Amino acid sequence: MYILGGTSATNVATNLANRIKQPLLHTTYKRFPDDEFYVRLLDDVADQDVVIVQTAYPDPKIVEIFLIQDAVHEAGAKKITVVLPYFGYSRQDKKFEEGEAISARAIAQHISRNADCVITVDPHKEHILKFFTVPAYSCSAVVSLARYLKEKHVDFVLAPDKGAKQRAKDAASFIGCDYDYLEKTRIDGTTVKITPKNLDARGKHVAIIDDIISTGGTMAHSIKELKRQGAKTVLVACTHGLFVGGAKEKLLSADCDEIVSTDTIETEFSKVSVAETIAQTLQKTADI
Ligand code: R5P
């Protein structure tokens, strides 16, 4: 088996290869003067299992996946597993209004074309796995994040909305502390409204946990509410740290004490690796 790291997941691919003791495939990647992507495999993958690891975000990285898959298929690989640490477009998982694309399905169908199996981490909604036309599995970074939070002496976990409630519950159960959740209403892509609610957070070291931090609006509102209610420290933790549109500044000016994310998108806040959870899923689905 070879592990092939794309340009958006080099750390995850390296960690994964080390963890499961399989070699990293050698490749040449470059961009032409017009910015088109070029890939060439430097090892022979004929009749081999190849695990392509590439985050599908931002858009150019999705094209890279298609080209890498094509190269691996052309070279005669026996089995192609595509690992998407972050599956971009997964939040457009249905038609919210007539005339829209079901973006997650469109991308999933294209990725399925040259894949035998797909693995992704903490998808926004589990049902997007059905959009792939090959077996698709999800794995969770919650235990890896919770291990980090426990080391930081977190003693209360909050979900910023109902959708993240199970995540908060699982993290709290690993840490051995209480959890709660907030009611969030999304007004538009950048505006959210949090309904005030009494939380048992006074004097506590709180972690707010979510699948994605995008603009940081959801977390910023939740931090302010927790600090207003007397939380001692507030750490925000997510699997996928997009941090767009001044998210870092928004979180810091909301008096956030620490920002933590995994390495599904590599940023200065990638303090936890998803290699462990991916390795466990790969071991269940592959012959290693
Ligand atoms: C949405 O339901 C997700 O779980 C996140 O809460 C959301 O994507 C965060 O977005 P933002 O950081 O822009 O508030």
Coordinates of C-alpha atoms and ligand atoms in Angstrom, one line a residue:
M1 CA 0.0 0.0 0.0
Y2 CA 1.1 3.6 -0.7
I3 CA -0.1 6.8 0.9
L4 CA -0.2 9.6 -1.5
G5 CA -0.4 13.1 0.0
G6 CA -2.0 15.9 -2.0
T7 CA -0.8 19.5 -1.6
S8 CA -3.6 20.3 0.9
A9 CA -2.9 17.4 3.3
T10 CA 0.8 16.8 3.4
N11 CA 0.9 16.7 7.2
V12 CA -2.0 14.4 7.6
A13 CA -0.6 12.1 4.9
T14 CA 2.8 12.0 6.5
N15 CA 1.4 11.3 10.0
L16 CA -0.9 8.6 8.6
A17 CA 2.0 6.9 6.7
N18 CA 4.1 6.9 9.9
R19 CA 1.2 5.6 12.0
I20 CA 0.3 2.7 9.7
K21 CA 3.9 2.1 8.6
Q22 CA 3.2 2.3 4.9
P23 CA 5.4 4.3 2.4
L24 CA 4.6 7.7 1.1
L25 CA 4.3 7.7 -2.7
H26 CA 6.8 10.0 -4.5
T27 CA 5.2 12.5 -6.8
T28 CA 6.0 15.6 -8.8
Y29 CA 3.5 18.4 -8.5
K30 CA 3.7 21.7 -10.3
R31 CA 1.6 24.5 -11.8
F32 CA 1.9 25.7 -15.3
P33 CA 2.3 29.4 -16.0
D34 CA -1.5 29.6 -16.5
D35 CA -1.9 28.0 -13.0
E36 CA -3.1 24.7 -14.3
F37 CA -2.1 21.8 -12.1
Y38 CA 0.3 19.0 -13.1
V39 CA 0.9 15.7 -11.4
R40 CA 3.2 12.8 -12.1
L41 CA 3.6 9.6 -10.0
L42 CA 7.3 8.6 -9.5
D43 CA 6.6 5.1 -8.0
D44 CA 5.0 2.2 -9.7
V45 CA 1.6 1.6 -8.3
A46 CA 0.4 -1.1 -10.7
D47 CA -1.6 -3.7 -8.7
Q48 CA -1.1 -1.7 -5.5
D49 CA -3.5 -0.2 -3.0
V50 CA -3.2 3.6 -3.0
V51 CA -4.6 5.9 -0.4
I52 CA -4.9 9.5 -1.7
V53 CA -5.1 12.0 1.1
Q54 CA -6.3 15.4 0.0
T55 CA -8.5 18.0 1.6
A56 CA -11.2 19.2 -0.9
Y57 CA -10.8 22.9 -0.1
P58 CA -10.4 25.4 -1.5
D59 CA -11.6 24.9 -5.1
P60 CA -8.2 24.4 -6.8
K61 CA -7.6 21.5 -4.4
I62 CA -10.7 19.7 -5.7
V63 CA -9.3 19.8 -9.3
E64 CA -6.0 18.4 -7.8
I65 CA -7.9 15.4 -6.4
F66 CA -9.4 14.6 -9.8
L67 CA -6.0 14.7 -11.6
I68 CA -4.3 12.7 -8.9
Q69 CA -7.1 10.1 -9.0
D70 CA -6.7 10.0 -12.8
A71 CA -2.9 9.4 -12.6
V72 CA -3.4 6.6 -10.0
H73 CA -6.1 5.0 -12.1
E74 CA -4.0 5.3 -15.3
A75 CA -1.1 3.7 -13.5
G76 CA -3.1 0.6 -12.8
A77 CA -3.6 0.7 -9.0
K78 CA -5.6 -2.2 -7.6
K79 CA -7.7 -0.2 -5.2
I80 CA -8.0 3.6 -4.8
T81 CA -9.1 5.0 -1.4
V82 CA -9.7 8.7 -1.3
V83 CA -9.3 10.3 2.2
L84 CA -10.9 13.7 2.4
P85 CA -9.8 15.1 5.8
Y86 CA -12.1 18.1 5.0
F87 CA -14.9 17.7 2.5
G88 CA -15.5 21.2 1.1
Y89 CA -19.0 22.0 -0.1
S90 CA -20.5 19.5 2.4
R91 CA -22.6 22.3 4.0
Q92 CA -24.6 22.7 0.8
D93 CA -26.0 19.2 1.4
K94 CA -29.5 19.9 0.0
K95 CA -31.5 22.4 -2.0
F96 CA -32.3 25.1 0.6
E97 CA -34.1 27.0 -2.2
E98 CA -35.5 26.0 -5.6
G99 CA -32.9 26.3 -8.4
E100 CA -29.8 25.6 -6.2
A101 CA -27.2 22.9 -6.8
I102 CA -26.8 20.1 -4.3
S103 CA -23.1 20.9 -4.2
A104 CA -22.0 18.1 -1.8
R105 CA -23.6 15.6 -4.1
A106 CA -22.0 17.1 -7.3
I107 CA -18.5 16.9 -5.8
A108 CA -19.1 13.5 -4.3
Q109 CA -20.2 12.0 -7.6
H110 CA -17.1 13.3 -9.4
I111 CA -14.7 11.9 -6.7
S112 CA -16.5 8.6 -6.8
R113 CA -15.5 8.2 -10.5
N114 CA -11.9 7.0 -9.8
A115 CA -12.3 5.7 -6.3
D116 CA -13.2 2.4 -4.7
C117 CA -13.7 3.8 -1.2
V118 CA -13.9 7.2 0.4
I119 CA -13.2 8.3 4.0
T120 CA -13.9 11.7 5.4
V121 CA -13.6 13.3 8.8
D122 CA -16.5 14.8 10.8
P123 CA -18.7 15.6 7.8
H124 CA -21.2 18.4 8.5
K125 CA -24.1 15.9 8.1
E126 CA -23.6 12.1 7.9
H127 CA -26.1 11.7 5.0
I128 CA -23.6 13.3 2.6
L129 CA -21.9 9.9 2.6
K130 CA -24.7 8.5 0.5
F131 CA -23.8 11.0 -2.3
F132 CA -20.7 9.0 -3.1
T133 CA -21.5 6.1 -5.5
V134 CA -18.8 3.9 -3.8
P135 CA -18.6 2.9 -0.1
A136 CA -18.0 6.0 2.0
Y137 CA -17.2 6.2 5.7
S138 CA -16.8 8.9 8.2
C139 CA -14.6 9.1 11.2
S140 CA -14.5 11.5 14.1
A141 CA -11.8 13.8 15.5
V142 CA -13.8 14.3 18.7
V143 CA -11.7 11.9 20.9
S144 CA -8.4 13.4 19.6
L145 CA -9.7 16.9 20.4
A146 CA -11.1 15.9 23.7
R147 CA -7.7 14.4 24.7
Y148 CA -6.2 17.8 24.1
L149 CA -9.0 19.6 26.0
K150 CA -8.5 17.3 29.0
E151 CA -4.8 18.1 29.1
K152 CA -5.9 21.8 29.2
H153 CA -8.1 21.0 32.3
V154 CA -11.3 21.9 30.6
D155 CA -14.2 21.2 33.0
F156 CA -17.3 22.2 30.9
V157 CA -18.0 21.6 27.2
L158 CA -20.5 23.7 25.2
A159 CA -22.0 23.1 21.8
P160 CA -22.8 26.4 20.0
D161 CA -25.9 24.9 18.4
K162 CA -28.1 21.8 18.6
G163 CA -26.2 20.3 15.6
A164 CA -23.0 20.1 17.7
K165 CA -24.7 18.7 20.8
Q166 CA -23.6 15.1 20.3
R167 CA -20.0 16.2 19.7
A168 CA -20.1 18.2 23.0
K169 CA -21.6 15.2 24.8
D170 CA -18.9 12.8 23.4
A171 CA -16.1 15.2 24.3
A172 CA -17.5 15.8 27.8
S173 CA -17.9 12.1 28.4
F174 CA -14.2 11.5 27.4
I175 CA -13.1 14.4 29.7
G176 CA -15.5 13.4 32.5
C177 CA -17.3 16.8 32.8
D178 CA -20.7 18.4 32.1
Y179 CA -21.9 19.8 28.8
D180 CA -24.7 22.0 27.4
Y181 CA -25.7 23.5 24.1
L182 CA -27.0 26.8 22.8
E183 CA -29.8 27.6 20.4
K184 CA -28.5 29.3 17.3
T185 CA -30.4 30.8 14.5
R186 CA -28.5 31.5 11.3
I187 CA -29.7 34.7 9.6
D188 CA -27.3 34.5 6.6
G189 CA -23.8 33.2 5.8
T190 CA -22.1 35.7 8.1
T191 CA -24.8 36.5 10.7
V192 CA -26.0 34.3 13.6
K193 CA -28.3 34.9 16.6
I194 CA -27.8 33.0 19.8
T195 CA -30.7 32.7 22.2
P196 CA -29.6 33.6 25.8
K197 CA -29.7 30.7 28.1
N198 CA -28.4 30.1 31.7
L199 CA -25.3 27.9 31.6
D200 CA -23.6 26.3 34.5
A201 CA -20.2 27.9 33.5
R202 CA -19.3 30.3 36.3
G203 CA -15.7 29.9 37.2
K204 CA -15.2 27.1 34.7
H205 CA -12.6 26.4 32.0
V206 CA -15.0 26.0 29.1
A207 CA -14.4 24.5 25.6
I208 CA -16.8 25.3 22.9
I209 CA -16.7 22.5 20.3
D210 CA -18.0 22.6 16.7
D211 CA -17.3 20.8 13.4
I212 CA -16.4 24.0 11.5
I213 CA -15.2 27.5 12.4
S214 CA -15.7 29.5 9.2
T215 CA -16.2 33.3 9.8
G216 CA -16.0 32.7 13.6
G217 CA -19.4 34.4 14.1
T218 CA -21.0 31.3 15.9
M219 CA -18.0 30.9 18.3
A220 CA -17.7 34.7 18.9
H221 CA -21.3 34.9 20.1
S222 CA -20.9 31.9 22.3
I223 CA -17.7 33.1 23.9
K224 CA -19.3 36.5 24.7
E225 CA -22.3 34.7 26.3
L226 CA -20.0 32.4 28.4
K227 CA -17.9 35.3 29.6
R228 CA -21.0 37.3 30.4
Q229 CA -22.1 34.3 32.6
G230 CA -18.7 34.2 34.4
A231 CA -16.7 31.5 32.6
K232 CA -13.1 31.8 33.7
T233 CA -11.5 30.8 30.4
V234 CA -13.0 29.9 27.1
L235 CA -11.2 27.8 24.5
V236 CA -12.8 27.2 21.1
A237 CA -12.1 23.8 19.3
C238 CA -13.2 22.6 15.9
T239 CA -12.3 19.9 13.5
H240 CA -12.2 22.0 10.4
G241 CA -10.7 25.5 10.9
L242 CA -11.5 27.5 7.8
F243 CA -10.9 30.9 9.6
V244 CA -12.2 33.1 6.8
G245 CA -13.2 36.8 6.8
G246 CA -11.2 37.9 9.9
A247 CA -12.3 35.0 12.0
K248 CA -9.1 35.0 14.2
E249 CA -9.5 38.7 15.0
K250 CA -13.2 38.2 15.7
L251 CA -12.5 35.4 18.1
L252 CA -9.7 37.2 19.9
S253 CA -11.8 40.4 20.3
A254 CA -14.6 38.3 21.8
D255 CA -12.0 37.4 24.5
C256 CA -11.2 33.9 23.4
D257 CA -8.4 32.4 25.4
E258 CA -7.3 29.7 22.9
I259 CA -8.2 28.5 19.4
V260 CA -7.7 24.9 18.6
S261 CA -8.4 23.0 15.4
T262 CA -7.2 19.8 13.8
D263 CA -5.0 19.6 10.7
T264 CA -7.7 18.8 8.2
I265 CA -7.0 22.3 7.0
E266 CA -3.4 23.2 8.0
T267 CA -3.3 26.5 9.9
E268 CA -1.5 28.0 12.9
F269 CA -4.2 26.5 15.0
S270 CA -3.7 22.9 13.9
K271 CA -2.7 21.5 17.2
V272 CA -4.4 18.1 16.9
S273 CA -3.9 15.5 14.1
V274 CA -6.7 13.5 12.5
A275 CA -4.2 10.8 11.4
E276 CA -5.2 8.6 14.4
T277 CA -8.9 8.5 13.5
I278 CA -8.2 8.1 9.8
A279 CA -5.8 5.2 10.5
Q280 CA -8.4 3.4 12.6
T281 CA -11.0 3.7 9.8
L282 CA -8.5 2.7 7.2
Q283 CA -7.6 -0.4 9.2
K284 CA -11.3 -1.4 9.3
T285 CA -11.8 -0.9 5.5
A286 CA -8.4 -2.0 4.1
D287 CA -6.2 -5.0 4.3
I288 CA -3.4 -3.6 6.5
Ligands
R5P1 C1 -22.9 25.1 11.1 O1 -23.9 24.6 11.5 C2 -21.6 24.6 11.5 O2 -21.7 23.6 12.4 C3 -20.8 25.8 12.1 O3 -21.4 26.2 13.3 C4 -20.7 26.9 11.2 O4 -20.2 26.5 9.9 C5 -19.8 27.9 11.7 O5 -19.7 29.0 10.9 P1 -19.2 30.5 11.3 O6 -17.9 30.3 11.9 O7 -19.2 31.3 10.1 O8 -20.2 31.0 12.3

